[in-house]
């Protein structure tokens, strides 16, 4: 069965946000403040023309995975090779997508990330609690680009005239949440290997 791509419901319980593992990482972060009347399903990052291609990509990916499951019983070596080639194609696709929309140096910043939300620093105190933000994150080294709608929970001014902004995801596709979860897990593994 293909993975669900439906947005998850908002989380009202503040304690549940603490249930997610958090990491401090340097990520690409594109932020758009949403007007109060912006429809929840609008595409503020202008990727709508790619939706049919993305759906086809997901369908083909599921086909490959289901075929690999049956092939694994017969030929483990060939299954391993096809998995490697599939991973290589996925990486190439992400690199190509990233090169078409390169992030500027100021778009990369330190953030605290979890499946439930993120916090980031802003050079100006632009955001207010309750603001809705469209976020697109670029997570290295895989270059996944999950997107979410987030609500600003808290804004803490800093000594430099900026602020630390804390958000929670109020709308995120399950596949994007899973990308964040995998990124957090891989980040933790890399940190343990370093230490």
Tab-separated table of C-alpha atoms in Angstrom:
chain	number	residue	atom	x	y	z
A	1	UNK	CA	0.000	0.000	0.000
A	2	UNK	CA	1.504	3.392	-0.931
A	3	UNK	CA	2.417	5.698	1.927
A	4	UNK	CA	-0.266	8.178	2.873
A	5	UNK	CA	0.362	11.664	1.624
A	6	UNK	CA	-2.439	13.255	3.605
A	7	UNK	CA	-1.659	16.115	5.949
A	8	UNK	CA	-1.676	15.275	9.615
A	9	UNK	CA	-3.973	17.060	12.006
A	10	UNK	CA	-2.713	19.944	14.155
A	11	UNK	CA	-1.383	19.137	17.579
A	12	UNK	CA	-3.130	21.066	20.342
A	13	UNK	CA	-1.441	19.399	23.304
A	14	UNK	CA	1.786	21.262	24.103
A	15	UNK	CA	3.210	18.245	25.925
A	16	UNK	CA	3.016	16.162	22.736
A	17	UNK	CA	5.511	18.496	21.042
A	18	UNK	CA	8.023	17.333	23.641
A	19	UNK	CA	7.574	13.719	22.521
A	20	UNK	CA	9.649	14.254	19.386
A	21	UNK	CA	13.418	13.937	19.232
A	22	UNK	CA	15.039	17.294	18.513
A	23	UNK	CA	18.304	18.067	16.821
A	24	UNK	CA	20.311	21.234	16.322
A	25	UNK	CA	21.352	21.263	12.683
A	26	UNK	CA	22.307	23.618	9.881
A	27	UNK	CA	19.532	23.461	7.290
A	28	UNK	CA	18.253	25.407	4.333
A	29	UNK	CA	15.171	27.310	5.426
A	30	UNK	CA	12.769	29.219	3.205
A	31	UNK	CA	9.997	31.052	5.046
A	32	UNK	CA	6.875	32.774	3.723
A	33	UNK	CA	4.438	34.491	6.074
A	34	UNK	CA	0.879	33.538	5.189
A	35	UNK	CA	-1.919	36.069	5.154
A	36	UNK	CA	-4.844	35.108	7.403
A	37	UNK	CA	-7.033	34.429	4.355
A	38	UNK	CA	-4.493	32.188	2.564
A	39	UNK	CA	-6.125	28.819	1.780
A	40	UNK	CA	-4.402	25.970	3.660
A	41	UNK	CA	-3.711	24.008	0.469
A	42	UNK	CA	-2.133	26.851	-1.535
A	43	UNK	CA	1.357	26.286	-2.931
A	44	UNK	CA	3.381	29.329	-1.881
A	45	UNK	CA	6.641	27.824	-3.187
A	46	UNK	CA	5.250	27.482	-6.743
A	47	UNK	CA	5.759	23.752	-7.147
A	48	UNK	CA	2.206	22.995	-8.319
A	49	UNK	CA	3.286	22.340	-11.892
A	50	UNK	CA	5.418	19.464	-10.611
A	51	UNK	CA	2.681	17.689	-8.636
A	52	UNK	CA	1.782	15.230	-11.400
A	53	UNK	CA	5.467	14.360	-11.874
A	54	UNK	CA	5.912	13.881	-8.141
A	55	UNK	CA	2.854	11.609	-8.018
A	56	UNK	CA	4.251	9.557	-10.917
A	57	UNK	CA	7.630	9.366	-9.161
A	58	UNK	CA	5.975	8.089	-5.958
A	59	UNK	CA	3.999	5.498	-7.955
A	60	UNK	CA	7.131	4.239	-9.717
A	61	UNK	CA	9.014	4.149	-6.421
A	62	UNK	CA	6.276	1.995	-4.886
A	63	UNK	CA	6.379	-0.314	-7.925
A	64	UNK	CA	10.132	-0.786	-7.529
A	65	UNK	CA	9.784	-1.474	-3.808
A	66	UNK	CA	7.055	-4.059	-4.299
A	67	UNK	CA	9.046	-5.800	-7.056
A	68	UNK	CA	12.157	-5.813	-4.866
A	69	UNK	CA	10.261	-7.567	-2.096
A	70	UNK	CA	9.476	-10.522	-4.337
A	71	UNK	CA	12.892	-10.495	-6.021
A	72	UNK	CA	14.680	-10.611	-2.658
A	73	UNK	CA	13.505	-14.182	-2.135
A	74	UNK	CA	15.103	-15.334	-5.388
A	75	UNK	CA	18.277	-13.278	-5.870
A	76	UNK	CA	19.754	-11.289	-2.997
A	77	UNK	CA	22.720	-9.994	-5.010
A	78	UNK	CA	20.533	-8.570	-7.780
A	79	UNK	CA	18.164	-7.104	-5.183
A	80	UNK	CA	21.082	-5.299	-3.512
A	81	UNK	CA	22.276	-3.933	-6.842
A	82	UNK	CA	18.814	-2.637	-7.782
A	83	UNK	CA	18.421	-1.014	-4.339
A	84	UNK	CA	21.754	0.745	-4.832
A	85	UNK	CA	20.779	1.939	-8.314
A	86	UNK	CA	17.408	3.126	-7.028
A	87	UNK	CA	19.135	5.072	-4.237
A	88	UNK	CA	21.558	6.559	-6.744
A	89	UNK	CA	18.674	7.731	-8.952
A	90	UNK	CA	16.890	9.235	-5.932
A	91	UNK	CA	20.030	11.156	-4.985
A	92	UNK	CA	20.540	12.369	-8.546
A	93	UNK	CA	16.916	13.565	-8.703
A	94	UNK	CA	17.342	15.521	-5.458
A	95	UNK	CA	20.586	17.093	-6.668
A	96	UNK	CA	18.959	18.143	-9.948
A	97	UNK	CA	15.958	19.628	-8.130
A	98	UNK	CA	18.241	21.456	-5.716
A	99	UNK	CA	20.406	22.898	-8.496
A	100	UNK	CA	17.328	24.311	-10.225
A	101	UNK	CA	16.387	26.180	-7.058
A	102	UNK	CA	19.668	26.886	-5.269
A	103	UNK	CA	19.532	28.386	-1.804
A	104	UNK	CA	21.477	31.539	-1.121
A	105	UNK	CA	24.037	31.531	1.725
A	106	UNK	CA	21.639	33.487	3.972
A	107	UNK	CA	19.031	30.727	3.555
A	108	UNK	CA	21.240	28.268	5.492
A	109	UNK	CA	20.995	28.581	9.237
A	110	UNK	CA	21.149	26.804	12.556
A	111	UNK	CA	17.749	25.466	13.568
A	112	UNK	CA	16.311	23.110	16.134
A	113	UNK	CA	14.230	20.569	14.232
A	114	UNK	CA	11.808	17.804	15.174
A	115	UNK	CA	8.830	16.092	13.583
A	116	UNK	CA	6.588	18.476	15.503
A	117	UNK	CA	8.130	21.811	14.537
A	118	UNK	CA	11.262	23.899	14.471
A	119	UNK	CA	12.851	26.944	15.978
A	120	UNK	CA	15.124	29.351	14.138
A	121	UNK	CA	16.779	32.708	14.558
A	122	UNK	CA	15.530	35.771	12.738
A	123	UNK	CA	17.698	38.860	12.255
A	124	UNK	CA	14.630	41.065	12.728
A	125	UNK	CA	11.723	40.551	15.125
A	126	UNK	CA	9.266	40.153	12.233
A	127	UNK	CA	7.191	37.281	13.562
A	128	UNK	CA	4.468	37.315	16.219
A	129	UNK	CA	2.847	34.434	18.144
A	130	UNK	CA	-0.063	33.109	16.110
A	131	UNK	CA	1.465	33.949	12.704
A	132	UNK	CA	1.190	31.178	10.133
A	133	UNK	CA	4.323	30.425	8.124
A	134	UNK	CA	4.908	28.303	5.048
A	135	UNK	CA	8.250	26.544	5.504
A	136	UNK	CA	10.419	24.647	3.054
A	137	UNK	CA	13.424	22.969	4.626
A	138	UNK	CA	16.436	21.560	2.804
A	139	UNK	CA	17.988	18.791	4.874
A	140	UNK	CA	21.600	17.903	4.029
A	141	UNK	CA	23.243	15.690	3.012
A	142	UNK	CA	20.202	13.978	1.446
A	143	UNK	CA	18.771	17.315	0.199
A	144	UNK	CA	15.235	16.299	1.132
A	145	UNK	CA	12.913	19.295	0.943
A	146	UNK	CA	9.941	18.754	3.257
A	147	UNK	CA	7.350	21.518	3.421
A	148	UNK	CA	4.959	22.455	6.204
A	149	UNK	CA	2.603	25.099	7.453
A	150	UNK	CA	3.621	26.152	10.945
A	151	UNK	CA	2.202	28.388	13.641
A	152	UNK	CA	4.502	30.674	15.634
A	153	UNK	CA	4.251	29.730	19.312
A	154	UNK	CA	6.832	32.007	20.930
A	155	UNK	CA	9.232	34.752	19.935
A	156	UNK	CA	12.200	35.486	22.215
A	157	UNK	CA	14.112	38.708	21.426
A	158	UNK	CA	17.895	38.438	21.507
A	159	UNK	CA	20.617	40.950	22.357
A	160	UNK	CA	21.438	41.592	18.673
A	161	UNK	CA	17.971	42.974	17.863
A	162	UNK	CA	16.707	39.752	16.328
A	163	UNK	CA	14.679	36.953	17.811
A	164	UNK	CA	14.481	33.204	18.300
A	165	UNK	CA	11.222	31.956	16.791
A	166	UNK	CA	9.581	28.728	18.013
A	167	UNK	CA	6.984	27.075	15.772
A	168	UNK	CA	4.850	23.945	15.574
A	169	UNK	CA	3.751	22.251	12.387
A	170	UNK	CA	-0.010	22.557	11.950
A	171	UNK	CA	-0.145	21.047	8.440
A	172	UNK	CA	2.417	18.634	7.057
A	173	UNK	CA	2.122	15.679	4.687
A	174	UNK	CA	2.917	12.328	6.268
A	175	UNK	CA	5.677	11.762	3.691
A	176	UNK	CA	7.319	15.081	4.671
A	177	UNK	CA	7.072	14.223	8.370
A	178	UNK	CA	8.699	10.860	7.612
A	179	UNK	CA	11.539	12.620	5.764
A	180	UNK	CA	12.145	14.764	8.844
A	181	UNK	CA	12.036	11.681	11.098
A	182	UNK	CA	14.603	9.881	8.909
A	183	UNK	CA	16.804	12.980	8.847
A	184	UNK	CA	16.698	13.274	12.657
A	185	UNK	CA	17.521	9.566	13.043
A	186	UNK	CA	20.446	9.740	10.579
A	187	UNK	CA	21.748	12.912	12.252
A	188	UNK	CA	21.726	11.128	15.623
A	189	UNK	CA	23.559	8.123	14.160
A	190	UNK	CA	26.224	10.399	12.627
A	191	UNK	CA	26.690	12.178	15.970
A	192	UNK	CA	27.159	8.855	17.799
A	193	UNK	CA	29.694	7.737	15.192
A	194	UNK	CA	31.661	10.980	15.683
A	195	UNK	CA	31.722	10.569	19.462
